[in-house]
């Protein structure tokens, strides 16, 4: 039964991630709450899980002309040093603080979504 739940979570995360809808949230919450993994391990597996999903999703979005290549390159060049810095920062934070920071981030994101006005499609 455990493999079935893990498979369902992986499937849901992949589908949500490929649509840009927060599949990582589902995966990290599953690992953090329902397995013995520490927060850092859950986040690490989450990042590894999304490498193939990201490659496929980006390919499909480029194929459908939904990505501005110049903007993507600029964001990637700026984001790469931030990733390295974030990695080293996470390595120096205790697991309980990393877990609490993640929880606060999720709460703030949820409140923002709940309290923001929805824009109508034109």
PDB file of C-alpha atoms in Angstrom, residues 6-121:
ATOM      1  CA  UNK A   6       4.102   7.120  -3.061  1.00  0.00           C
ATOM      2  CA  UNK A   7       3.292   6.461  -6.725  1.00  0.00           C
ATOM      3  CA  UNK A   8       0.107   8.545  -6.536  1.00  0.00           C
ATOM      4  CA  UNK A   9       2.006  11.412  -4.902  1.00  0.00           C
ATOM      5  CA  UNK A  10       4.729  11.197  -7.570  1.00  0.00           C
ATOM      6  CA  UNK A  11       2.126  11.211 -10.342  1.00  0.00           C
ATOM      7  CA  UNK A  12       0.268  14.188  -8.866  1.00  0.00           C
ATOM      8  CA  UNK A  13       3.533  16.091  -8.326  1.00  0.00           C
ATOM      9  CA  UNK A  14       4.658  15.459 -11.878  1.00  0.00           C
ATOM     10  CA  UNK A  15       1.371  16.603 -13.367  1.00  0.00           C
ATOM     11  CA  UNK A  16       1.184  19.723 -11.208  1.00  0.00           C
ATOM     12  CA  UNK A  17       4.855  20.580 -11.774  1.00  0.00           C
ATOM     13  CA  UNK A  18       4.612  20.266 -15.540  1.00  0.00           C
ATOM     14  CA  UNK A  19       1.768  22.777 -15.457  1.00  0.00           C
ATOM     15  CA  UNK A  20       3.716  25.107 -13.139  1.00  0.00           C
ATOM     16  CA  UNK A  21       1.232  24.668 -10.303  1.00  0.00           C
ATOM     17  CA  UNK A  22       3.394  23.738  -7.339  1.00  0.00           C
ATOM     18  CA  UNK A  23       4.051  20.026  -7.631  1.00  0.00           C
ATOM     19  CA  UNK A  24       7.082  20.496  -5.394  1.00  0.00           C
ATOM     20  CA  UNK A  25       4.835  21.517  -2.543  1.00  0.00           C
ATOM     21  CA  UNK A  26       2.944  18.220  -2.764  1.00  0.00           C
ATOM     22  CA  UNK A  27       6.137  16.171  -2.844  1.00  0.00           C
ATOM     23  CA  UNK A  28       7.925  17.981  -0.006  1.00  0.00           C
ATOM     24  CA  UNK A  29       4.856  17.888   2.235  1.00  0.00           C
ATOM     25  CA  UNK A  30       4.442  14.156   1.565  1.00  0.00           C
ATOM     26  CA  UNK A  31       8.087  13.445   2.382  1.00  0.00           C
ATOM     27  CA  UNK A  32       8.131  15.689   5.445  1.00  0.00           C
ATOM     28  CA  UNK A  33       4.884  14.443   6.980  1.00  0.00           C
ATOM     29  CA  UNK A  34       4.558  10.822   5.896  1.00  0.00           C
ATOM     30  CA  UNK A  35       8.126   9.507   5.688  1.00  0.00           C
ATOM     31  CA  UNK A  36      11.153   9.454   7.972  1.00  0.00           C
ATOM     32  CA  UNK A  37      13.088  11.920   5.817  1.00  0.00           C
ATOM     33  CA  UNK A  38      14.516  15.072   7.309  1.00  0.00           C
ATOM     34  CA  UNK A  39      13.480  18.357   5.655  1.00  0.00           C
ATOM     35  CA  UNK A  40      16.793  18.686   3.792  1.00  0.00           C
ATOM     36  CA  UNK A  41      16.439  15.182   2.376  1.00  0.00           C
ATOM     37  CA  UNK A  42      12.849  15.850   1.315  1.00  0.00           C
ATOM     38  CA  UNK A  43      13.852  19.044  -0.465  1.00  0.00           C
ATOM     39  CA  UNK A  44      16.848  17.347  -2.095  1.00  0.00           C
ATOM     40  CA  UNK A  45      14.771  14.482  -3.480  1.00  0.00           C
ATOM     41  CA  UNK A  46      12.189  17.017  -4.626  1.00  0.00           C
ATOM     42  CA  UNK A  47      14.823  18.928  -6.589  1.00  0.00           C
ATOM     43  CA  UNK A  48      16.216  15.745  -8.140  1.00  0.00           C
ATOM     44  CA  UNK A  49      12.691  14.588  -9.024  1.00  0.00           C
ATOM     45  CA  UNK A  50      12.044  17.750 -10.997  1.00  0.00           C
ATOM     46  CA  UNK A  51      15.068  17.634 -13.311  1.00  0.00           C
ATOM     47  CA  UNK A  52      13.430  15.358 -15.925  1.00  0.00           C
ATOM     48  CA  UNK A  53      10.022  16.989 -15.455  1.00  0.00           C
ATOM     49  CA  UNK A  54      11.528  20.433 -15.998  1.00  0.00           C
ATOM     50  CA  UNK A  55      13.372  19.359 -19.143  1.00  0.00           C
ATOM     51  CA  UNK A  56      10.195  17.904 -20.662  1.00  0.00           C
ATOM     52  CA  UNK A  57       7.987  20.836 -19.621  1.00  0.00           C
ATOM     53  CA  UNK A  58      10.447  23.444 -20.943  1.00  0.00           C
ATOM     54  CA  UNK A  59      10.780  21.566 -24.238  1.00  0.00           C
ATOM     55  CA  UNK A  60       6.989  21.462 -24.641  1.00  0.00           C
ATOM     56  CA  UNK A  61       6.599  25.131 -23.716  1.00  0.00           C
ATOM     57  CA  UNK A  62       9.331  26.174 -26.171  1.00  0.00           C
ATOM     58  CA  UNK A  63       7.703  24.042 -28.859  1.00  0.00           C
ATOM     59  CA  UNK A  64       4.398  25.846 -28.232  1.00  0.00           C
ATOM     60  CA  UNK A  65       6.166  29.241 -28.224  1.00  0.00           C
ATOM     61  CA  UNK A  66       5.167  29.991 -24.632  1.00  0.00           C
ATOM     62  CA  UNK A  67       8.653  30.928 -23.390  1.00  0.00           C
ATOM     63  CA  UNK A  68      10.540  34.141 -24.144  1.00  0.00           C
ATOM     64  CA  UNK A  69      14.038  32.697 -24.585  1.00  0.00           C
ATOM     65  CA  UNK A  70      15.877  35.973 -23.812  1.00  0.00           C
ATOM     66  CA  UNK A  71      14.001  36.431 -20.534  1.00  0.00           C
ATOM     67  CA  UNK A  72      14.567  32.783 -19.603  1.00  0.00           C
ATOM     68  CA  UNK A  73      18.319  33.121 -20.198  1.00  0.00           C
ATOM     69  CA  UNK A  74      18.575  36.307 -18.119  1.00  0.00           C
ATOM     70  CA  UNK A  75      16.566  34.759 -15.266  1.00  0.00           C
ATOM     71  CA  UNK A  76      18.671  31.589 -15.414  1.00  0.00           C
ATOM     72  CA  UNK A  77      21.948  33.513 -15.272  1.00  0.00           C
ATOM     73  CA  UNK A  78      20.734  35.465 -12.255  1.00  0.00           C
ATOM     74  CA  UNK A  79      19.155  32.411 -10.640  1.00  0.00           C
ATOM     75  CA  UNK A  80      22.215  30.142 -10.809  1.00  0.00           C
ATOM     76  CA  UNK A  81      24.293  32.061  -8.221  1.00  0.00           C
ATOM     77  CA  UNK A  82      21.168  32.314  -6.041  1.00  0.00           C
ATOM     78  CA  UNK A  83      20.797  28.519  -6.162  1.00  0.00           C
ATOM     79  CA  UNK A  84      24.385  28.020  -5.027  1.00  0.00           C
ATOM     80  CA  UNK A  85      23.942  30.564  -2.234  1.00  0.00           C
ATOM     81  CA  UNK A  86      20.656  29.019  -1.158  1.00  0.00           C
ATOM     82  CA  UNK A  87      22.234  25.565  -1.064  1.00  0.00           C
ATOM     83  CA  UNK A  88      25.029  26.715   1.236  1.00  0.00           C
ATOM     84  CA  UNK A  89      22.580  28.641   3.389  1.00  0.00           C
ATOM     85  CA  UNK A  90      20.339  25.567   3.750  1.00  0.00           C
ATOM     86  CA  UNK A  91      23.344  23.432   4.734  1.00  0.00           C
ATOM     87  CA  UNK A  92      24.046  25.759   7.657  1.00  0.00           C
ATOM     88  CA  UNK A  93      20.484  25.921   8.984  1.00  0.00           C
ATOM     89  CA  UNK A  94      19.244  23.327  11.447  1.00  0.00           C
ATOM     90  CA  UNK A  95      16.543  21.024  10.130  1.00  0.00           C
ATOM     91  CA  UNK A  96      13.867  22.346  12.519  1.00  0.00           C
ATOM     92  CA  UNK A  97      14.452  25.949  11.372  1.00  0.00           C
ATOM     93  CA  UNK A  98      14.415  24.950   7.724  1.00  0.00           C
ATOM     94  CA  UNK A  99      11.139  23.108   8.296  1.00  0.00           C
ATOM     95  CA  UNK A 100       9.596  26.091  10.090  1.00  0.00           C
ATOM     96  CA  UNK A 101      10.789  28.479   7.372  1.00  0.00           C
ATOM     97  CA  UNK A 102       9.219  26.248   4.720  1.00  0.00           C
ATOM     98  CA  UNK A 103       5.944  26.162   6.686  1.00  0.00           C
ATOM     99  CA  UNK A 104       5.877  29.967   7.019  1.00  0.00           C
ATOM    100  CA  UNK A 105       6.572  30.319   3.296  1.00  0.00           C
ATOM    101  CA  UNK A 106       3.684  27.988   2.448  1.00  0.00           C
ATOM    102  CA  UNK A 107       1.321  29.823   4.826  1.00  0.00           C
ATOM    103  CA  UNK A 108       2.258  33.221   3.373  1.00  0.00           C
ATOM    104  CA  UNK A 109       1.850  31.896  -0.182  1.00  0.00           C
ATOM    105  CA  UNK A 110      -1.554  30.452   0.668  1.00  0.00           C
ATOM    106  CA  UNK A 111      -2.734  33.657   2.331  1.00  0.00           C
ATOM    107  CA  UNK A 112      -1.548  35.681  -0.654  1.00  0.00           C
ATOM    108  CA  UNK A 113      -3.570  33.470  -2.975  1.00  0.00           C
ATOM    109  CA  UNK A 114      -6.635  33.621  -0.745  1.00  0.00           C
ATOM    110  CA  UNK A 115      -6.533  37.377  -0.251  1.00  0.00           C
ATOM    111  CA  UNK A 116      -5.536  38.526  -3.736  1.00  0.00           C
ATOM    112  CA  UNK A 117      -8.131  39.555  -6.268  1.00  0.00           C
ATOM    113  CA  UNK A 118      -8.349  37.303  -9.267  1.00  0.00           C
ATOM    114  CA  UNK A 119      -7.656  38.905 -12.627  1.00  0.00           C
ATOM    115  CA  UNK A 120     -10.178  38.230 -15.327  1.00  0.00           C
ATOM    116  CA  UNK A 121      -8.951  36.865 -18.637  1.00  0.00           C
TER     117      UNK A 121
END
